[in-house]
């Protein structure tokens, strides 16, 4: 088993990794860090949860020249959530060195403040392709000193229609740059991208993680008409605290979430047609236990910062076995027992056969009539979300919200859940039975000395 000592990292980086609790490299780190440090191009197959961010982040930081005030590394991510997550991880790793500036540049927020931040200089930029292109066009982002570009979750960026944007951005970087590509799957367009933009890449495409995880899987054959009943029966039976139901299209997501809600289940759709603020609100409620069921497309669910789910449901089989593996890899993380269920109609059987042939073994089928016979018991949330009209720009911090709830409002701290602060509003989860009380008390209280507007989402 390898150790971080084997890589010739700086002493400061090694002690920072110690502090972060990284005792030994994950498989992807052991394979990707050495060529990355040596300045070589790398193609890596890695999923969220494999330690991929540090697999490229450690090398980026070690190779940086802090005295050179220019963008030396660019990380492209498919979504703002992933970019935020990656930037946060890189900042933690960058504590090993002084004065390294990491900037995120994503769409969905005003461009003006980003231009201001860029004018102060940054060493590492993490962003989404569309917004990076905007800055390149405006000349507010200059990449002529760029040493390394990372394409994180390259397959998802393709799925989201960023192929041209990625090519445009790559063509505006110095030809001598290092190019690191990370992708969970490896479809043809990704191979082409690698051929075109990488030089003799070191291939570290070992599949890791999911295979060794503890995921129990079950498949059910069901007619299209009974599918929604079967999904409700399964949810009733398992009563998950959190669950993603994967659908193929946006329309299916909307219809499924609507039907589930109509039957008393707490469910929300997540897909690419949502406005950023609606997306934020859905993710907040899913993340803070006030909406247990998320009905999502593959594209929309990518980049979600979700630790581990007790249950993943495929309302339809995934397009191919790799996507299937990626979907079910959201359960059974971090040593927990995971459970994944796939529904398939008789005409979709060939997709399951492909999974079996990739795995070299048969899947396990459940008894659909027994499932359909189980009693209905809608899945409802443990928490409710309050939305407070005041956020980061009003200098509201999580502590202020917690203080207002536990202080004047008299809500016990144990009944207060996750607090998410955005620029102009914040969300706080409160135990369902106490939500009305919390609302009325907050409405009459103050935060930062001011009266506040509050509503239940
Ligand atoms: P990622 O796949 O980059 O999203 O990382 C998943 C999680 O694993 C993050 O919370 C990291 O902080 C953590 N992590 C990454 N590398 C290591 C390591 N070598 N040892 C322990 N934890 C790690």
Coordinates of C-alpha atoms and ligand atoms in Angstrom, one line a residue:
X1 CA 0.0 0.0 0.0
X2 CA 1.4 3.4 -0.9
X3 CA 1.9 6.4 1.4
X4 CA 1.9 10.1 0.8
X5 CA 5.6 9.9 1.7
X6 CA 6.4 8.1 -1.6
X7 CA 5.5 11.1 -3.8
X8 CA 8.2 13.6 -2.9
X9 CA 5.6 16.1 -1.6
X10 CA 6.8 19.2 0.3
X11 CA 6.9 18.8 4.1
X12 CA 4.3 21.5 4.4
X13 CA 1.9 19.6 2.2
X14 CA 2.5 16.4 4.1
X15 CA 1.7 18.0 7.4
X16 CA -1.4 19.7 5.9
X17 CA -2.6 16.3 4.7
X18 CA -2.0 15.0 8.2
X19 CA -4.1 17.7 9.6
X20 CA -6.9 17.0 7.1
X21 CA -6.9 13.4 8.3
X22 CA -5.7 12.0 5.0
X23 CA -3.6 9.1 6.3
X24 CA -2.9 7.4 3.1
X25 CA -3.7 8.1 -0.6
X26 CA -6.8 6.6 -2.1
X27 CA -6.3 4.4 -5.2
X28 CA -6.9 7.3 -7.7
X29 CA -4.5 9.5 -5.7
X30 CA -1.8 6.9 -5.7
X31 CA -2.0 6.6 -9.4
X32 CA -2.7 10.2 -10.5
X33 CA -0.5 12.2 -8.1
X34 CA 3.0 11.0 -9.3
X35 CA 2.4 11.8 -13.1
X36 CA 0.6 15.0 -12.2
X37 CA 3.5 16.2 -10.1
X38 CA 5.9 15.3 -12.9
X39 CA 4.0 17.6 -15.2
X40 CA 2.6 14.9 -17.4
X41 CA -0.9 14.8 -18.8
X42 CA -3.3 12.4 -17.1
X43 CA -6.6 10.7 -17.9
X44 CA -8.3 9.4 -14.9
X45 CA -11.5 7.5 -14.4
X46 CA -12.9 8.5 -11.1
X47 CA -16.1 9.0 -9.4
X48 CA -17.2 11.5 -6.7
X49 CA -16.1 10.1 -3.4
X50 CA -12.9 8.5 -4.7
X51 CA -10.7 11.4 -3.6
X52 CA -10.4 12.7 -7.1
X53 CA -10.3 16.4 -6.1
X54 CA -7.1 15.9 -4.1
X55 CA -5.8 13.6 -6.8
X56 CA -5.4 16.7 -9.0
X57 CA -5.5 19.4 -6.4
X58 CA -2.3 18.3 -4.5
X59 CA -0.2 18.4 -7.7
X60 CA -1.7 21.8 -8.8
X61 CA -0.7 23.4 -5.5
X62 CA 2.7 21.8 -5.3
X63 CA 3.6 23.0 -8.8
X64 CA 2.3 26.6 -8.3
X65 CA 4.7 29.6 -8.2
X66 CA 3.1 31.8 -5.5
X67 CA 5.2 34.8 -6.5
X68 CA 3.8 34.8 -10.0
X69 CA 0.5 36.7 -9.8
X70 CA -1.2 35.1 -12.7
X71 CA -3.7 32.3 -13.2
X72 CA -1.6 29.2 -13.3
X73 CA -4.3 26.6 -13.0
X74 CA -7.9 26.3 -14.3
X75 CA -10.4 23.7 -13.2
X76 CA -13.5 23.3 -15.3
X77 CA -16.5 21.8 -13.6
X78 CA -20.0 21.0 -15.0
X79 CA -22.0 22.7 -12.2
X80 CA -21.7 25.6 -9.7
X81 CA -22.2 23.1 -6.8
X82 CA -19.3 21.0 -8.0
X83 CA -17.2 24.1 -8.6
X84 CA -17.9 25.4 -5.1
X85 CA -17.0 22.0 -3.6
X86 CA -13.8 21.7 -5.6
X87 CA -12.7 25.3 -4.7
X88 CA -13.4 24.6 -1.0
X89 CA -11.3 21.4 -1.2
X90 CA -8.4 23.2 -3.0
X91 CA -8.4 26.0 -0.5
X92 CA -8.0 23.4 2.3
X93 CA -5.2 21.8 0.5
X94 CA -3.6 25.2 -0.3
X95 CA -3.2 25.9 3.4
X96 CA 0.1 24.2 3.0
X97 CA 1.4 27.3 1.2
X98 CA 1.1 31.0 1.9
X99 CA -1.1 33.4 0.0
X100 CA -2.5 31.2 -2.7
X101 CA -5.7 32.7 -4.1
X102 CA -8.4 30.4 -5.4
X103 CA -11.3 32.1 -7.2
X104 CA -14.6 30.5 -8.4
X105 CA -16.2 31.8 -11.6
X106 CA -19.6 30.3 -12.3
X107 CA -22.7 31.3 -14.1
X108 CA -26.0 32.1 -12.4
X109 CA -24.5 34.9 -10.4
X110 CA -23.6 38.5 -11.3
X111 CA -20.4 38.9 -13.4
X112 CA -19.4 42.3 -12.1
X113 CA -18.0 41.2 -8.7
X114 CA -16.1 38.4 -10.4
X115 CA -14.4 41.0 -12.7
X116 CA -13.5 42.9 -9.5
X117 CA -12.0 39.8 -7.9
X118 CA -10.1 38.9 -11.0
X119 CA -8.5 42.3 -11.1
X120 CA -7.0 41.5 -7.7
X121 CA -5.3 38.4 -9.2
X122 CA -5.8 34.7 -8.6
X123 CA -3.5 31.7 -8.8
X124 CA -6.2 29.1 -9.3
X125 CA -9.5 29.5 -11.0
X126 CA -12.4 27.0 -10.7
X127 CA -15.4 27.6 -12.8
X128 CA -18.1 26.4 -15.2
X129 CA -17.3 26.5 -18.9
X130 CA -19.9 29.1 -20.0
X131 CA -18.8 31.7 -17.5
X132 CA -15.1 31.1 -18.1
X133 CA -15.8 31.7 -21.8
X134 CA -17.6 35.0 -21.0
X135 CA -14.5 36.2 -19.0
X136 CA -12.1 35.1 -21.8
X137 CA -14.2 37.0 -24.4
X138 CA -14.2 40.1 -22.2
X139 CA -10.5 39.8 -21.6
X140 CA -11.1 39.8 -17.8
X141 CA -9.5 36.4 -17.5
X142 CA -6.1 35.9 -19.1
X143 CA -4.6 32.5 -19.4
X144 CA -1.3 33.1 -21.0
X145 CA 0.6 31.9 -17.9
X146 CA -1.6 28.9 -17.4
X147 CA 0.4 25.8 -16.5
X148 CA -2.4 23.3 -15.9
X149 CA -5.9 22.8 -17.0
X150 CA -8.2 20.2 -15.3
X151 CA -11.4 19.0 -16.8
X152 CA -13.4 17.6 -13.8
X153 CA -16.3 15.3 -14.6
X154 CA -15.6 15.7 -18.3
X155 CA -18.4 13.4 -19.3
X156 CA -20.9 15.4 -17.4
X157 CA -19.7 18.6 -19.1
X158 CA -20.3 16.9 -22.4
X159 CA -23.8 15.8 -21.3
X160 CA -24.6 19.4 -20.4
X161 CA -23.6 20.6 -23.9
X162 CA -20.3 22.1 -23.0
X163 CA -18.2 20.3 -25.7
X164 CA -17.7 23.5 -27.8
X165 CA -17.1 25.6 -24.8
X166 CA -14.4 23.2 -23.5
X167 CA -12.7 23.1 -26.9
X168 CA -12.8 26.9 -27.2
X169 CA -11.3 27.3 -23.7
X170 CA -8.6 24.7 -24.3
X171 CA -7.7 26.4 -27.6
X172 CA -7.1 29.6 -25.7
X173 CA -4.6 28.1 -23.3
X174 CA -0.8 27.9 -23.9
X175 CA 0.0 24.7 -26.0
X176 CA 2.7 23.7 -23.5
X177 CA 0.1 23.3 -20.7
X178 CA -0.5 20.2 -18.7
X179 CA -4.0 18.8 -19.2
X180 CA -5.7 16.5 -16.6
X181 CA -8.9 14.9 -17.5
X182 CA -11.2 13.3 -14.9
X183 CA -14.3 11.5 -15.9
X184 CA -16.6 8.8 -14.4
X185 CA -17.4 7.3 -17.8
X186 CA -15.4 7.2 -21.0
X187 CA -17.7 7.6 -24.0
X188 CA -16.4 8.2 -27.5
X189 CA -16.4 12.1 -27.5
X190 CA -14.3 12.1 -24.3
X191 CA -11.7 9.8 -26.0
X192 CA -11.7 12.2 -28.9
X193 CA -11.2 15.2 -26.6
X194 CA -8.3 13.5 -25.0
X195 CA -6.7 12.6 -28.3
X196 CA -7.0 16.1 -29.5
X197 CA -5.9 18.0 -26.5
X198 CA -3.6 15.8 -24.5
X199 CA 0.0 14.8 -25.1
X200 CA 0.9 11.2 -24.3
X201 CA -1.4 11.1 -21.3
X202 CA -0.7 8.7 -18.5
X203 CA -3.8 6.5 -18.2
X204 CA -5.0 5.8 -14.7
X205 CA -8.4 4.7 -15.6
X206 CA -8.7 2.0 -13.0
X207 CA -12.3 1.6 -11.8
X208 CA -12.2 1.9 -8.0
X209 CA -14.6 2.4 -5.2
X210 CA -18.0 1.2 -6.2
X211 CA -17.1 -2.4 -6.9
X212 CA -15.9 -2.8 -3.3
X213 CA -18.9 -1.1 -1.7
X214 CA -21.6 -2.6 0.2
X215 CA -24.6 -2.1 -2.1
X216 CA -27.5 -4.5 -2.2
X217 CA -29.3 -4.3 -5.5
X218 CA -32.7 -5.5 -6.6
X219 CA -34.4 -5.4 -10.0
X220 CA -38.2 -5.5 -10.6
X221 CA -39.9 -6.0 -13.9
X222 CA -43.1 -4.0 -14.0
X223 CA -45.6 -2.8 -16.7
X224 CA -45.4 0.9 -17.6
X225 CA -48.9 1.4 -16.1
X226 CA -47.9 0.0 -12.7
X227 CA -44.5 1.5 -12.4
X228 CA -45.5 4.5 -10.3
X229 CA -47.4 2.2 -7.9
X230 CA -44.4 0.0 -7.6
X231 CA -42.2 3.0 -6.8
X232 CA -44.7 4.2 -4.2
X233 CA -44.8 0.7 -2.7
X234 CA -41.1 0.6 -2.4
X235 CA -40.8 4.0 -0.8
X236 CA -43.5 3.1 1.6
X237 CA -41.7 -0.1 2.5
X238 CA -38.2 1.4 3.0
X239 CA -39.2 4.8 4.4
X240 CA -35.9 6.3 3.4
X241 CA -34.6 9.5 5.1
X242 CA -33.3 10.5 1.7
X243 CA -33.6 9.0 -1.7
X244 CA -33.0 9.9 -5.4
X245 CA -35.4 8.5 -8.0
X246 CA -33.7 8.7 -11.4
X247 CA -35.8 9.4 -14.5
X248 CA -34.8 9.7 -18.1
X249 CA -36.4 13.0 -19.1
X250 CA -37.3 16.3 -17.5
X251 CA -41.0 15.7 -18.2
X252 CA -40.9 12.4 -16.4
X253 CA -39.3 14.0 -13.4
X254 CA -42.1 16.6 -13.2
X255 CA -44.8 14.1 -13.7
X256 CA -43.4 11.6 -11.2
X257 CA -42.8 14.3 -8.5
X258 CA -46.3 15.6 -9.0
X259 CA -47.9 12.1 -8.8
X260 CA -45.9 11.3 -5.7
X261 CA -46.9 14.6 -4.1
X262 CA -50.5 13.9 -5.0
X263 CA -50.3 10.7 -3.0
X264 CA -48.9 12.5 0.1
X265 CA -45.2 11.8 -0.5
X266 CA -42.8 14.6 0.0
X267 CA -41.0 14.8 -3.4
X268 CA -39.4 17.4 -5.6
X269 CA -38.2 17.4 -9.2
X270 CA -34.6 18.4 -10.1
X271 CA -33.7 19.0 -13.7
X272 CA -32.0 21.4 -16.0
X273 CA -35.0 23.6 -16.7
X274 CA -35.1 24.9 -13.1
X275 CA -34.0 28.5 -12.5
X276 CA -30.9 28.7 -10.3
X277 CA -32.9 29.9 -7.3
X278 CA -35.4 27.1 -7.6
X279 CA -32.6 24.7 -7.9
X280 CA -31.0 26.1 -4.7
X281 CA -34.3 25.8 -2.9
X282 CA -34.8 22.2 -4.0
X283 CA -31.2 21.2 -3.0
X284 CA -31.5 23.0 0.4
X285 CA -34.7 21.1 1.2
X286 CA -33.3 17.8 0.1
X287 CA -30.1 18.4 2.0
X288 CA -31.7 19.4 5.2
X289 CA -34.1 16.5 5.5
X290 CA -37.3 18.5 4.7
X291 CA -37.8 16.7 1.5
X292 CA -36.8 13.1 1.5
X293 CA -37.4 12.2 -2.2
X294 CA -35.6 13.9 -5.1
X295 CA -36.8 13.0 -8.6
X296 CA -33.9 13.8 -10.9
X297 CA -32.3 13.3 -14.3
X298 CA -28.8 12.1 -14.5
X299 CA -27.5 15.4 -15.6
X300 CA -29.2 17.4 -12.9
X301 CA -28.1 15.0 -10.1
X302 CA -24.5 15.2 -11.0
X303 CA -22.3 17.3 -8.9
X304 CA -24.7 17.1 -6.0
X305 CA -22.8 17.4 -2.8
X306 CA -24.5 14.4 -1.1
X307 CA -22.5 12.2 1.3
X308 CA -24.4 9.0 1.1
X309 CA -28.0 8.0 0.4
X310 CA -29.7 5.0 2.0
X311 CA -31.7 4.3 -1.2
X312 CA -31.3 5.0 -4.9
X313 CA -34.2 4.1 -7.3
X314 CA -34.0 3.8 -11.0
X315 CA -37.5 4.5 -12.4
X316 CA -36.1 3.3 -15.7
X317 CA -32.8 1.5 -16.3
X318 CA -29.9 3.8 -17.1
X319 CA -28.8 4.4 -20.7
X320 CA -25.8 2.1 -20.2
X321 CA -24.0 0.1 -17.5
X322 CA -21.5 2.8 -16.7
X323 CA -24.2 5.3 -16.0
X324 CA -26.0 2.6 -13.9
X325 CA -22.8 2.2 -11.8
X326 CA -22.5 5.9 -11.4
X327 CA -26.2 6.2 -10.2
X328 CA -26.1 3.5 -7.7
X329 CA -22.7 4.7 -6.5
X330 CA -24.6 7.4 -4.6
X331 CA -25.6 4.8 -2.0
X332 CA -23.4 2.7 0.2
X333 CA -20.6 5.2 0.7
X334 CA -18.3 5.6 3.6
X335 CA -18.8 2.0 4.9
X336 CA -22.6 2.3 5.1
X337 CA -24.9 -0.4 3.7
X338 CA -26.5 0.9 0.5
X339 CA -29.6 -0.2 -1.4
X340 CA -30.4 0.3 -5.0
X341 CA -33.5 -0.7 -6.9
X342 CA -34.1 -0.7 -10.6
X343 CA -37.4 -0.9 -12.3
X344 CA -37.7 -2.1 -15.9
X345 CA -40.6 -2.7 -18.2
X346 CA -40.6 -5.9 -20.3
X347 CA -39.3 -4.0 -23.3
X348 CA -36.3 -2.7 -21.4
X349 CA -34.9 -6.1 -20.5
X350 CA -31.9 -5.7 -22.9
X351 CA -30.5 -2.9 -20.8
X352 CA -30.4 -5.3 -17.8
X353 CA -28.8 -8.0 -19.9
X354 CA -26.0 -5.5 -20.7
X355 CA -25.4 -4.8 -17.0
X356 CA -25.2 -8.6 -16.5
X357 CA -22.7 -9.1 -19.3
X358 CA -20.5 -6.3 -18.1
X359 CA -20.5 -7.7 -14.5
X360 CA -20.3 -11.3 -15.7
X361 CA -23.1 -12.4 -13.4
X362 CA -26.8 -12.3 -13.2
X363 CA -28.7 -9.6 -11.3
X364 CA -31.2 -10.4 -8.6
X365 CA -35.0 -10.0 -9.4
X366 CA -37.6 -9.2 -6.8
X367 CA -41.2 -10.3 -6.7
X368 CA -43.2 -7.4 -8.2
X369 CA -46.7 -8.6 -7.1
X370 CA -45.5 -9.0 -3.5
X371 CA -44.1 -5.4 -3.7
X372 CA -47.3 -4.0 -5.2
X373 CA -49.3 -5.7 -2.4
X374 CA -47.5 -3.9 0.4
X375 CA -49.4 -1.2 2.2
X376 CA -49.1 2.4 1.2
X377 CA -47.5 4.7 3.7
X378 CA -46.3 8.0 2.2
X379 CA -42.8 9.1 3.0
X380 CA -42.9 12.4 4.8
X381 CA -40.0 14.6 6.1
X382 CA -38.7 14.9 9.6
X383 CA -38.1 18.6 9.2
X384 CA -39.6 21.8 7.7
X385 CA -37.6 24.6 6.1
X386 CA -38.0 28.2 7.1
X387 CA -36.8 30.9 4.7
X388 CA -35.5 34.1 6.3
X389 CA -35.3 37.2 4.1
X390 CA -31.7 38.1 4.9
X391 CA -28.4 36.6 4.0
X392 CA -24.7 37.0 3.6
X393 CA -25.0 40.5 2.1
X394 CA -27.0 41.5 5.3
X395 CA -24.1 40.0 7.3
X396 CA -26.4 37.2 8.6
X397 CA -24.5 34.2 9.8
X398 CA -25.6 30.7 10.8
X399 CA -24.9 31.6 14.5
X400 CA -27.4 34.6 14.3
X401 CA -30.2 32.3 13.0
X402 CA -29.5 29.6 15.6
X403 CA -29.3 32.3 18.3
X404 CA -32.6 33.8 17.3
X405 CA -34.3 30.4 17.3
X406 CA -32.9 29.0 20.5
X407 CA -32.8 32.4 22.3
X408 CA -36.0 34.5 22.1
X409 CA -37.9 31.9 20.1
X410 CA -37.2 29.2 22.7
X411 CA -36.7 26.4 20.3
X412 CA -34.3 23.7 21.6
X413 CA -31.0 23.5 19.7
X414 CA -31.6 19.8 19.1
X415 CA -34.7 20.7 17.0
X416 CA -32.7 22.9 14.7
X417 CA -31.2 21.3 11.6
X418 CA -29.0 22.5 8.8
X419 CA -28.6 26.3 8.2
X420 CA -27.8 27.3 4.6
X421 CA -26.9 31.0 4.1
X422 CA -27.2 32.5 0.6
X423 CA -26.5 36.1 -0.5
X424 CA -29.9 37.5 0.2
X425 CA -31.7 34.8 2.2
X426 CA -31.1 31.9 4.4
X427 CA -32.8 28.6 5.1
X428 CA -33.1 26.8 8.3
X429 CA -34.5 23.3 9.0
X430 CA -36.6 22.9 12.1
X431 CA -38.3 19.8 13.5
X432 CA -41.7 19.5 11.9
X433 CA -43.7 19.7 15.1
X434 CA -42.0 22.9 16.1
X435 CA -42.0 24.7 12.7
X436 CA -45.1 26.7 13.3
X437 CA -43.9 27.9 16.7
X438 CA -40.5 28.8 15.3
X439 CA -42.2 30.8 12.5
X440 CA -44.4 32.8 14.8
X441 CA -41.6 33.5 17.3
X442 CA -39.1 34.5 14.6
X443 CA -41.7 36.8 13.0
X444 CA -41.9 38.7 16.2
X445 CA -38.1 38.6 16.9
X446 CA -35.0 40.2 15.5
X447 CA -31.9 39.2 13.7
X448 CA -28.9 41.6 13.8
X449 CA -31.2 44.1 15.6
X450 CA -33.7 44.2 12.7
X451 CA -37.2 42.8 12.2
X452 CA -37.2 40.0 9.7
X453 CA -39.5 38.4 7.2
X454 CA -39.8 34.6 7.6
X455 CA -41.9 32.1 5.8
X456 CA -42.3 28.3 5.7
X457 CA -41.0 27.0 2.3
Ligands
LIG1 P1 -13.8 13.6 -3.7 O1 -13.9 12.3 -4.4 O2 -12.7 14.5 -4.2 O3 -15.1 14.3 -3.7 O4 -13.4 13.3 -2.2 C1 -14.3 12.7 -1.3 C2 -13.9 12.9 0.2 O5 -12.8 12.1 0.6 C3 -13.6 14.3 0.5 O6 -14.4 14.7 1.7 C4 -12.1 14.3 0.8 O7 -11.8 15.3 1.8 C5 -11.9 12.9 1.3 N1 -10.5 12.4 1.0 C6 -9.9 12.6 -0.1 N2 -8.7 12.0 -0.1 C7 -8.6 11.4 1.1 C8 -7.6 10.6 1.7 N3 -6.4 10.3 1.1 N4 -7.8 10.2 3.0 C9 -9.0 10.5 3.6 N5 -10.0 11.2 3.1 C10 -9.8 11.7 1.8

